[in-house]
Amino acid sequence: MNIYDIIEKKKHSEVLTKDEINYFVEGYTNGTIPDYQMSALLMAICIQGLDIDETYNLTNAMLYSGDTIDLSEIKGVKVDKHSTGGVGDTTSLVLGPLVAACDLPFAKMSGRGLGHTGGTLDKLESIPGMNINLTMSDFINNTNKIKMAITGQTGDVTPADKKIYALRDTTATVDNVSLISSSIMSKKIAVDTDALILDVKVGSGAFMKNVEEAEKLSKMMVELGHKFGRRTVAVITNMDEPLGLAIGNSLEVIEAIDTLKGQGPKDLTELCLVLGAKLLVLGNKCENEEVARELLQEKITSGEALNKFKEFVRLQGGDASYIDDVNKFKLSSIKKEVYSEKEGYVKSINALGIGEASKDLGAGRETKDSILDLGSGIMLNKKIDDFVKKGDLLATIYTEKSEEIEDVTKMIIDSYDIGEKNKEAYKLIIKEIY
Ligand code: URA
Ligand code: CA
């Protein structure tokens, strides 16, 4: 077998065998296949595609390229959640405590933010003392004790994906449904939870710019999940505006706390209830989603969900007094208001633009080594379908970078599409794929 023939085959749209797929994944990971040949193959895959069996074999090859995480010591049906990357998406910090308060173990390995999307680990670090590098045994013990733990990736999970993803990023080969599915699902399957909910974002701030693409991706990932024996459901959700009002690390943690108190933004609250209800059904805690939703709502009203979050923060070494008094979070020292230059209804808010603006203020990473200002970010004051007058407050900026303010102000104003009222009401939950 040789890589030249494999590239040639895919160029002519032939189906690759399991052995061929294992051969190039192994060869590229251990360095015997060089970047230029792998790039050519990835481009052929982008153009000709992979069928479901090839995608399964690719996922499998990447999955077994490194360590897998055994969570069999966690009692109960362990659930996990993955988002394909939104802006202002604080869902995990609300969903985790919510389902854990319903006695469903939420064991999640999270990542850091890159580019215009934030990461759960960075957000958690805005709580002083928070340890997000748990040992495997603490990760398991904490989940058994309080039904919830969030940590960074331990061990060498899917090294093949790390290397291939880095190459895709620089060779315009990211946006292929099979490559994205196998990349995401190999990482998710490597951590052996029992059920997985996928939040597939569609819109300006997302990988998938339209519903058809998002649906293809969702179906592929759900099918892969099932083939690996994981209960998997995908929900396609709208990113025609950022989620909630807060974008930025400390700001989003405060928003999560508000939401757990029942005082959060409507869209974030709704998404957490929808995803949570599906997890409770997948985890055999509730008969159907209506019952599950009521239970989740009860956990908010009773304060149990908020208490669960505090318990989680405390157990991972964080200062839980920040949860009781959110004024303790140190926001950036420069606060600047952005006003509308137009009158009309908000039609959409470009999530990519807002995500980039927030990154420039210090809340996100330009490169892997960028240092974050956890107190920086953007608070939106207007959302889709709101009416604004000229001079109304659109958003508030928090930063230490005075030199960025002028550009960021313009980016925020440009992200707001203001005009005639939308004909159709904004639909947050677009489709559910089982
Ligand atoms: N996220 C991933 O982890 N992989 C992809 O290919 C795209 C998004
Ligand atoms: Ca938010």
PDB file of N, CA and C in Angstrom, residues 137-195:
ATOM      1  N   SER A 137      -8.669  10.337  38.500  1.00  0.00           N
ATOM      2  CA  SER A 137      -9.410   9.794  39.638  1.00  0.00           C
ATOM      3  C   SER A 137     -10.290  10.880  40.268  1.00  0.00           C
ATOM      4  N   ASP A 138      -9.822  12.137  40.319  1.00  0.00           N
ATOM      5  CA  ASP A 138     -10.688  13.210  40.840  1.00  0.00           C
ATOM      6  C   ASP A 138     -11.890  13.452  39.917  1.00  0.00           C
ATOM      7  N   PHE A 139     -11.635  13.376  38.611  1.00  0.00           N
ATOM      8  CA  PHE A 139     -12.723  13.570  37.642  1.00  0.00           C
ATOM      9  C   PHE A 139     -13.830  12.539  37.893  1.00  0.00           C
ATOM     10  N   ILE A 140     -13.426  11.299  38.081  1.00  0.00           N
ATOM     11  CA  ILE A 140     -14.386  10.221  38.321  1.00  0.00           C
ATOM     12  C   ILE A 140     -15.040  10.351  39.709  1.00  0.00           C
ATOM     13  N   ASN A 141     -14.187  10.587  40.733  1.00  0.00           N
ATOM     14  CA  ASN A 141     -14.733  10.683  42.100  1.00  0.00           C
ATOM     15  C   ASN A 141     -15.676  11.866  42.263  1.00  0.00           C
ATOM     16  N   ASN A 142     -15.295  13.013  41.693  1.00  0.00           N
ATOM     17  CA  ASN A 142     -16.167  14.192  41.796  1.00  0.00           C
ATOM     18  C   ASN A 142     -17.515  13.927  41.135  1.00  0.00           C
ATOM     19  N   THR A 143     -17.476  13.277  39.977  1.00  0.00           N
ATOM     20  CA  THR A 143     -18.744  13.008  39.284  1.00  0.00           C
ATOM     21  C   THR A 143     -19.604  12.059  40.124  1.00  0.00           C
ATOM     22  N   ASN A 144     -18.966  11.076  40.737  1.00  0.00           N
ATOM     23  CA  ASN A 144     -19.750  10.178  41.597  1.00  0.00           C
ATOM     24  C   ASN A 144     -20.312  10.913  42.814  1.00  0.00           C
ATOM     25  N   LYS A 145     -19.538  11.852  43.343  1.00  0.00           N
ATOM     26  CA  LYS A 145     -19.930  12.534  44.574  1.00  0.00           C
ATOM     27  C   LYS A 145     -21.041  13.559  44.335  1.00  0.00           C
ATOM     28  N   ILE A 146     -20.869  14.437  43.344  1.00  0.00           N
ATOM     29  CA  ILE A 146     -21.858  15.525  43.160  1.00  0.00           C
ATOM     30  C   ILE A 146     -22.505  15.501  41.775  1.00  0.00           C
ATOM     31  N   LYS A 147     -22.225  14.461  40.983  1.00  0.00           N
ATOM     32  CA  LYS A 147     -22.830  14.268  39.655  1.00  0.00           C
ATOM     33  C   LYS A 147     -22.343  15.258  38.612  1.00  0.00           C
ATOM     34  N   MET A 148     -21.212  15.903  38.893  1.00  0.00           N
ATOM     35  CA  MET A 148     -20.754  16.855  37.896  1.00  0.00           C
ATOM     36  C   MET A 148     -19.261  17.121  38.025  1.00  0.00           C
ATOM     37  N   ALA A 149     -18.581  17.137  36.885  1.00  0.00           N
ATOM     38  CA  ALA A 149     -17.176  17.557  36.836  1.00  0.00           C
ATOM     39  C   ALA A 149     -16.871  18.062  35.434  1.00  0.00           C
ATOM     40  N   ILE A 150     -16.061  19.115  35.364  1.00  0.00           N
ATOM     41  CA  ILE A 150     -15.601  19.622  34.066  1.00  0.00           C
ATOM     42  C   ILE A 150     -14.092  19.780  34.153  1.00  0.00           C
ATOM     43  N   THR A 151     -13.396  19.228  33.194  1.00  0.00           N
ATOM     44  CA  THR A 151     -11.936  19.312  33.211  1.00  0.00           C
ATOM     45  C   THR A 151     -11.394  19.456  31.803  1.00  0.00           C
ATOM     46  N   GLY A 152     -10.116  19.805  31.706  1.00  0.00           N
ATOM     47  CA  GLY A 152      -9.439  19.826  30.414  1.00  0.00           C
ATOM     48  C   GLY A 152      -9.145  18.400  29.992  1.00  0.00           C
ATOM     49  N   GLN A 153      -8.773  18.265  28.750  1.00  0.00           N
ATOM     50  CA  GLN A 153      -8.457  16.942  28.212  1.00  0.00           C
ATOM     51  C   GLN A 153      -7.220  16.370  28.904  1.00  0.00           C
ATOM     52  N   THR A 154      -7.323  15.153  29.425  1.00  0.00           N
ATOM     53  CA  THR A 154      -6.135  14.516  30.000  1.00  0.00           C
ATOM     54  C   THR A 154      -5.637  13.448  29.027  1.00  0.00           C
ATOM     55  N   GLY A 155      -4.412  13.077  29.182  1.00  0.00           N
ATOM     56  CA  GLY A 155      -3.842  12.019  28.350  1.00  0.00           C
ATOM     57  C   GLY A 155      -3.664  12.483  26.916  1.00  0.00           C
ATOM     58  N   ASP A 156      -3.280  11.576  26.076  1.00  0.00           N
ATOM     59  CA  ASP A 156      -3.028  11.901  24.685  1.00  0.00           C
ATOM     60  C   ASP A 156      -4.199  11.361  23.858  1.00  0.00           C
ATOM     61  N   VAL A 157      -5.300  12.130  23.861  1.00  0.00           N
ATOM     62  CA  VAL A 157      -6.515  11.698  23.181  1.00  0.00           C
ATOM     63  C   VAL A 157      -6.458  12.134  21.716  1.00  0.00           C
ATOM     64  N   THR A 158      -6.756  11.232  20.821  1.00  0.00           N
ATOM     65  CA  THR A 158      -6.800  11.472  19.364  1.00  0.00           C
ATOM     66  C   THR A 158      -5.678  12.372  18.816  1.00  0.00           C
ATOM     67  N   PRO A 159      -4.414  11.956  19.000  1.00  0.00           N
ATOM     68  CA  PRO A 159      -3.307  12.728  18.423  1.00  0.00           C
ATOM     69  C   PRO A 159      -3.433  12.872  16.906  1.00  0.00           C
ATOM     70  N   ALA A 160      -4.036  11.883  16.238  1.00  0.00           N
ATOM     71  CA  ALA A 160      -4.206  11.966  14.781  1.00  0.00           C
ATOM     72  C   ALA A 160      -5.067  13.176  14.433  1.00  0.00           C
ATOM     73  N   ASP A 161      -6.147  13.380  15.190  1.00  0.00           N
ATOM     74  CA  ASP A 161      -7.014  14.520  14.900  1.00  0.00           C
ATOM     75  C   ASP A 161      -6.292  15.842  15.140  1.00  0.00           C
ATOM     76  N   LYS A 162      -5.520  15.906  16.214  1.00  0.00           N
ATOM     77  CA  LYS A 162      -4.787  17.158  16.505  1.00  0.00           C
ATOM     78  C   LYS A 162      -3.927  17.540  15.314  1.00  0.00           C
ATOM     79  N   LYS A 163      -3.213  16.549  14.782  1.00  0.00           N
ATOM     80  CA  LYS A 163      -2.283  16.826  13.689  1.00  0.00           C
ATOM     81  C   LYS A 163      -3.029  17.116  12.373  1.00  0.00           C
ATOM     82  N   ILE A 164      -4.055  16.333  12.126  1.00  0.00           N
ATOM     83  CA  ILE A 164      -4.808  16.535  10.876  1.00  0.00           C
ATOM     84  C   ILE A 164      -5.582  17.855  10.910  1.00  0.00           C
ATOM     85  N   TYR A 165      -6.159  18.165  12.090  1.00  0.00           N
ATOM     86  CA  TYR A 165      -6.949  19.403  12.188  1.00  0.00           C
ATOM     87  C   TYR A 165      -6.059  20.626  11.966  1.00  0.00           C
ATOM     88  N   ALA A 166      -4.850  20.591  12.530  1.00  0.00           N
ATOM     89  CA  ALA A 166      -3.915  21.709  12.347  1.00  0.00           C
ATOM     90  C   ALA A 166      -3.577  21.885  10.863  1.00  0.00           C
ATOM     91  N   LEU A 167      -3.422  20.762  10.166  1.00  0.00           N
ATOM     92  CA  LEU A 167      -3.122  20.826   8.727  1.00  0.00           C
ATOM     93  C   LEU A 167      -4.330  21.347   7.938  1.00  0.00           C
ATOM     94  N   ARG A 168      -5.524  20.855   8.300  1.00  0.00           N
ATOM     95  CA  ARG A 168      -6.739  21.312   7.614  1.00  0.00           C
ATOM     96  C   ARG A 168      -6.918  22.811   7.757  1.00  0.00           C
ATOM     97  N   ASP A 169      -6.593  23.296   8.950  1.00  0.00           N
ATOM     98  CA  ASP A 169      -6.764  24.707   9.257  1.00  0.00           C
ATOM     99  C   ASP A 169      -5.955  25.602   8.320  1.00  0.00           C
ATOM    100  N   THR A 170      -4.829  25.094   7.830  1.00  0.00           N
ATOM    101  CA  THR A 170      -3.954  25.934   6.991  1.00  0.00           C
ATOM    102  C   THR A 170      -4.037  25.562   5.518  1.00  0.00           C
ATOM    103  N   THR A 171      -4.907  24.587   5.162  1.00  0.00           N
ATOM    104  CA  THR A 171      -4.970  24.167   3.755  1.00  0.00           C
ATOM    105  C   THR A 171      -6.393  24.253   3.186  1.00  0.00           C
ATOM    106  N   ALA A 172      -7.239  25.054   3.852  1.00  0.00           N
ATOM    107  CA  ALA A 172      -8.620  25.251   3.376  1.00  0.00           C
ATOM    108  C   ALA A 172      -9.367  23.931   3.240  1.00  0.00           C
ATOM    109  N   THR A 173      -9.169  23.029   4.185  1.00  0.00           N
ATOM    110  CA  THR A 173      -9.859  21.737   4.125  1.00  0.00           C
ATOM    111  C   THR A 173     -10.647  21.456   5.414  1.00  0.00           C
ATOM    112  N   VAL A 174     -11.084  22.533   6.071  1.00  0.00           N
ATOM    113  CA  VAL A 174     -11.882  22.320   7.287  1.00  0.00           C
ATOM    114  C   VAL A 174     -13.317  21.948   6.948  1.00  0.00           C
ATOM    115  N   ASP A 175     -13.905  22.642   5.961  1.00  0.00           N
ATOM    116  CA  ASP A 175     -15.364  22.603   5.818  1.00  0.00           C
ATOM    117  C   ASP A 175     -15.899  21.432   4.996  1.00  0.00           C
ATOM    118  N   ASN A 176     -15.570  20.235   5.407  1.00  0.00           N
ATOM    119  CA  ASN A 176     -16.156  19.043   4.799  1.00  0.00           C
ATOM    120  C   ASN A 176     -16.880  18.267   5.894  1.00  0.00           C
ATOM    121  N   VAL A 177     -18.115  17.864   5.605  1.00  0.00           N
ATOM    122  CA  VAL A 177     -18.969  17.257   6.619  1.00  0.00           C
ATOM    123  C   VAL A 177     -18.340  15.995   7.226  1.00  0.00           C
ATOM    124  N   SER A 178     -17.734  15.159   6.398  1.00  0.00           N
ATOM    125  CA  SER A 178     -17.114  13.929   6.910  1.00  0.00           C
ATOM    126  C   SER A 178     -15.889  14.232   7.767  1.00  0.00           C
ATOM    127  N   LEU A 179     -15.103  15.196   7.325  1.00  0.00           N
ATOM    128  CA  LEU A 179     -13.901  15.533   8.103  1.00  0.00           C
ATOM    129  C   LEU A 179     -14.286  16.167   9.440  1.00  0.00           C
ATOM    130  N   ILE A 180     -15.280  17.037   9.436  1.00  0.00           N
ATOM    131  CA  ILE A 180     -15.708  17.656  10.696  1.00  0.00           C
ATOM    132  C   ILE A 180     -16.319  16.596  11.616  1.00  0.00           C
ATOM    133  N   SER A 181     -17.212  15.756  11.052  1.00  0.00           N
ATOM    134  CA  SER A 181     -17.874  14.721  11.867  1.00  0.00           C
ATOM    135  C   SER A 181     -16.860  13.789  12.512  1.00  0.00           C
ATOM    136  N   SER A 182     -15.903  13.310  11.709  1.00  0.00           N
ATOM    137  CA  SER A 182     -14.952  12.343  12.267  1.00  0.00           C
ATOM    138  C   SER A 182     -14.046  13.005  13.290  1.00  0.00           C
ATOM    139  N   SER A 183     -13.728  14.271  13.065  1.00  0.00           N
ATOM    140  CA  SER A 183     -12.878  15.001  14.009  1.00  0.00           C
ATOM    141  C   SER A 183     -13.590  15.155  15.352  1.00  0.00           C
ATOM    142  N   ILE A 184     -14.814  15.636  15.307  1.00  0.00           N
ATOM    143  CA  ILE A 184     -15.564  15.849  16.556  1.00  0.00           C
ATOM    144  C   ILE A 184     -15.887  14.521  17.229  1.00  0.00           C
ATOM    145  N   MET A 185     -16.400  13.573  16.455  1.00  0.00           N
ATOM    146  CA  MET A 185     -16.882  12.326  17.074  1.00  0.00           C
ATOM    147  C   MET A 185     -15.745  11.445  17.575  1.00  0.00           C
ATOM    148  N   SER A 186     -14.575  11.487  16.940  1.00  0.00           N
ATOM    149  CA  SER A 186     -13.466  10.673  17.468  1.00  0.00           C
ATOM    150  C   SER A 186     -13.107  11.161  18.870  1.00  0.00           C
ATOM    151  N   LYS A 187     -13.092  12.473  19.065  1.00  0.00           N
ATOM    152  CA  LYS A 187     -12.773  13.022  20.389  1.00  0.00           C
ATOM    153  C   LYS A 187     -13.853  12.680  21.403  1.00  0.00           C
ATOM    154  N   LYS A 188     -15.097  12.711  20.977  1.00  0.00           N
ATOM    155  CA  LYS A 188     -16.218  12.441  21.892  1.00  0.00           C
ATOM    156  C   LYS A 188     -16.300  10.960  22.237  1.00  0.00           C
ATOM    157  N   ILE A 189     -16.081  10.104  21.247  1.00  0.00           N
ATOM    158  CA  ILE A 189     -16.170   8.659  21.502  1.00  0.00           C
ATOM    159  C   ILE A 189     -14.989   8.198  22.368  1.00  0.00           C
ATOM    160  N   ALA A 190     -13.867   8.908  22.253  1.00  0.00           N
ATOM    161  CA  ALA A 190     -12.677   8.524  23.039  1.00  0.00           C
ATOM    162  C   ALA A 190     -12.928   8.636  24.542  1.00  0.00           C
ATOM    163  N   VAL A 191     -13.897   9.440  24.928  1.00  0.00           N
ATOM    164  CA  VAL A 191     -14.258   9.580  26.341  1.00  0.00           C
ATOM    165  C   VAL A 191     -15.554   8.804  26.531  1.00  0.00           C
ATOM    166  N   ASP A 192     -15.508   7.727  27.319  1.00  0.00           N
ATOM    167  CA  ASP A 192     -16.617   6.794  27.194  1.00  0.00           C
ATOM    168  C   ASP A 192     -17.848   7.124  28.055  1.00  0.00           C
ATOM    169  N   THR A 193     -18.531   8.203  27.704  1.00  0.00           N
ATOM    170  CA  THR A 193     -19.815   8.490  28.340  1.00  0.00           C
ATOM    171  C   THR A 193     -20.884   7.660  27.625  1.00  0.00           C
ATOM    172  N   ASP A 194     -22.122   7.695  28.154  1.00  0.00           N
ATOM    173  CA  ASP A 194     -23.178   6.839  27.584  1.00  0.00           C
ATOM    174  C   ASP A 194     -24.077   7.578  26.605  1.00  0.00           C
ATOM    175  N   ALA A 195     -24.267   8.857  26.848  1.00  0.00           N
ATOM    176  CA  ALA A 195     -25.174   9.622  25.985  1.00  0.00           C
ATOM    177  C   ALA A 195     -24.554  10.965  25.656  1.00  0.00           C
TER     178      ALA A 195
END
